[in-house]
Short mmCIF file of C-alpha atoms in Angstrom, two decimals:
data_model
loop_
_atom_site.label_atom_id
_atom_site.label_comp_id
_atom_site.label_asym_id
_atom_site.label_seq_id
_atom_site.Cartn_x
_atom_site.Cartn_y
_atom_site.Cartn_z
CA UNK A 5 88.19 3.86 113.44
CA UNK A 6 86.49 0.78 112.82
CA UNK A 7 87.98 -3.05 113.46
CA UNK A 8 87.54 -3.56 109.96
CA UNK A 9 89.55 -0.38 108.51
CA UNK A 10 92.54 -1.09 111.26
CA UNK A 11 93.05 -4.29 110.16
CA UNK A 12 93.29 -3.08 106.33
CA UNK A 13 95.54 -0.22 107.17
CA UNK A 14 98.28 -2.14 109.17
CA UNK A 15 97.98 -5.04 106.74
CA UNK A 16 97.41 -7.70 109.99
CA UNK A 17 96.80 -11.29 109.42
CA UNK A 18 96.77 -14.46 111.99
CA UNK A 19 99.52 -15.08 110.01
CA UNK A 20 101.82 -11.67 109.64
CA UNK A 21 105.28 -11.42 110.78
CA UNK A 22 106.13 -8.24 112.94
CA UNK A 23 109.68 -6.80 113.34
CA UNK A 24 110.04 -3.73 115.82
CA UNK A 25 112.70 -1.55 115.07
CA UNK A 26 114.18 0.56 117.95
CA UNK A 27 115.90 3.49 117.51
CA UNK A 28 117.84 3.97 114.08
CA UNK A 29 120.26 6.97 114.03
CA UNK A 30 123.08 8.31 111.97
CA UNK A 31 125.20 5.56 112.79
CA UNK A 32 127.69 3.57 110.98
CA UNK A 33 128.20 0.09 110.69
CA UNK A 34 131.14 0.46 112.75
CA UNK A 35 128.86 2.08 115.14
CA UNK A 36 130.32 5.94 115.07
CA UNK A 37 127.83 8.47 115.17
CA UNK A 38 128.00 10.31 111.63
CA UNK A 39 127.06 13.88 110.23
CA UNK A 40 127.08 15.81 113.64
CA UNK A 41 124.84 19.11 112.99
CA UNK A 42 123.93 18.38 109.66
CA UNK A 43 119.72 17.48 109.80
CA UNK A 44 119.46 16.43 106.03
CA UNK A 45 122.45 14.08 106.11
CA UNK A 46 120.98 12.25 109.83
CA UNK A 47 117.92 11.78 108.55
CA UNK A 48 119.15 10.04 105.20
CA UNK A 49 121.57 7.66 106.79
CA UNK A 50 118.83 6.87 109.54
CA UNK A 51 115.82 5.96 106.86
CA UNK A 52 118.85 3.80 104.99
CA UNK A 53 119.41 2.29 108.62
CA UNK A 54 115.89 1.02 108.96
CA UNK A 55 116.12 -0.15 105.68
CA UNK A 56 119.32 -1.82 106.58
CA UNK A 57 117.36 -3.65 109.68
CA UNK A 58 114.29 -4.45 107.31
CA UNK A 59 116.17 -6.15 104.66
CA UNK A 60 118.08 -8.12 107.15
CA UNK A 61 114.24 -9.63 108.16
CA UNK A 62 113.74 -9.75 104.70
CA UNK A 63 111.28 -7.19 104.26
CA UNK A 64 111.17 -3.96 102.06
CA UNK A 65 110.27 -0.44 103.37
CA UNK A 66 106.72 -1.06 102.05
CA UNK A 67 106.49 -3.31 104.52
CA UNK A 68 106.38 -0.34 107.38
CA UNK A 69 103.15 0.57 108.99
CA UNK A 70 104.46 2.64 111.76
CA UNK A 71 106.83 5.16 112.30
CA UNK A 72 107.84 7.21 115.44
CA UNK A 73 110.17 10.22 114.52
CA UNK A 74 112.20 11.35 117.41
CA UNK A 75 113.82 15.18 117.29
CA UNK A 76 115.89 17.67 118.65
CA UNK A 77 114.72 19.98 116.51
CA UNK A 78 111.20 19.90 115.28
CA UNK A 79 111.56 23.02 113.16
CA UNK A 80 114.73 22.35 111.07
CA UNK A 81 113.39 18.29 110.84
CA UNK A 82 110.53 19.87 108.88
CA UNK A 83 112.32 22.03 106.18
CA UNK A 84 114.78 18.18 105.46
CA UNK A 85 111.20 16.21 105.99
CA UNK A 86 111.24 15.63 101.92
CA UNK A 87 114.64 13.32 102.71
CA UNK A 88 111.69 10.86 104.88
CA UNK A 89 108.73 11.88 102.28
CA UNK A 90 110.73 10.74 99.02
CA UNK A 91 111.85 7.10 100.65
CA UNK A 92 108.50 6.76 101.64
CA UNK A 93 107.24 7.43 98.24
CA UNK A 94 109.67 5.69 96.41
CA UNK A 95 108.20 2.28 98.12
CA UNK A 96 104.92 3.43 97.84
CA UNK A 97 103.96 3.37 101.74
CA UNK A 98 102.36 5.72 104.24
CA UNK A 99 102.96 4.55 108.13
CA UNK A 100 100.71 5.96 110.40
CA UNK A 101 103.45 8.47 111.69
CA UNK A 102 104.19 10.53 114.81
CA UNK A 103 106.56 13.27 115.26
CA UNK A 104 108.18 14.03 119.01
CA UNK A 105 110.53 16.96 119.44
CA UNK A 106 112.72 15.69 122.33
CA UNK A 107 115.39 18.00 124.74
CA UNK A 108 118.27 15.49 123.24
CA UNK A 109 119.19 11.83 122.38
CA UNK A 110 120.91 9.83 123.84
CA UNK A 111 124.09 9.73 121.65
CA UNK A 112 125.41 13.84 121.68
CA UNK A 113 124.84 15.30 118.14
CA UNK A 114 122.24 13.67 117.39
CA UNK A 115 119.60 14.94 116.28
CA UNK A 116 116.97 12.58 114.75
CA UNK A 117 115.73 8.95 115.77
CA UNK A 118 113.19 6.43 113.96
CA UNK A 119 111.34 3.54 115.29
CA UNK A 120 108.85 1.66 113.55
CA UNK A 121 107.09 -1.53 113.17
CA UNK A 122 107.03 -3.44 109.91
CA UNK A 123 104.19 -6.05 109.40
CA UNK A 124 104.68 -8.45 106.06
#
């Protein structure tokens, strides 16, 4: 890829703010790990929880140019993918993405993790 392209497609400037976000789960605010077996359900509250963590640097999902996807389960993450898709959609991005499939998380019963980096 050229210099030129990269810069354009991560939206880098001498003067851009990053914000690295480590691993969002289905978590609540209290903490408590939420919707244990349920894919769909995980991978709603976690997108809502990187929203949660953008909007606190005051910066909307749009604002996402990376995203690392983290699963137990690559094959049942793909038929809920739309739940990602759609929020991605709705703010009109596209991070360059990776998927892992991973033997487990950290937290038991969960089953789907997302890190990113946001550049505004």
């Amino acid at each position: 890829m050229c210099p030129r392209r990269r810069r354009r497609s991560t939206r880098e400037t001498s003067r851009s703010a990053r914000l690295y976000i480590s691993g969002q789960t289905a978590m609540s605010a209290e903490g408590k790990p939420e919707h244990d077996g349920d894919m769909a359900a995980q991978l709603a509250l976690s997108v809502d929880n990187v929203k949660a963590v953008l909007a606190e640097a005051g910066m909307p999902l749009a604002d996402l140019v990376r995203l690392n996807v983290y699963t137990t389960d690559v094959d049942l993450l793909f038929r809920h993918y739309g739940v990602l898709a759609g929020q991605l959609a709705a703010a009109e991005v596209a991070p360059t993405t990776t998927m892992l499939g991973v033997t487990r998380l950290a937290i038991p019963g969960q089953m789907v993790e997302l890190e990113g980096t946001a550049v505004a």
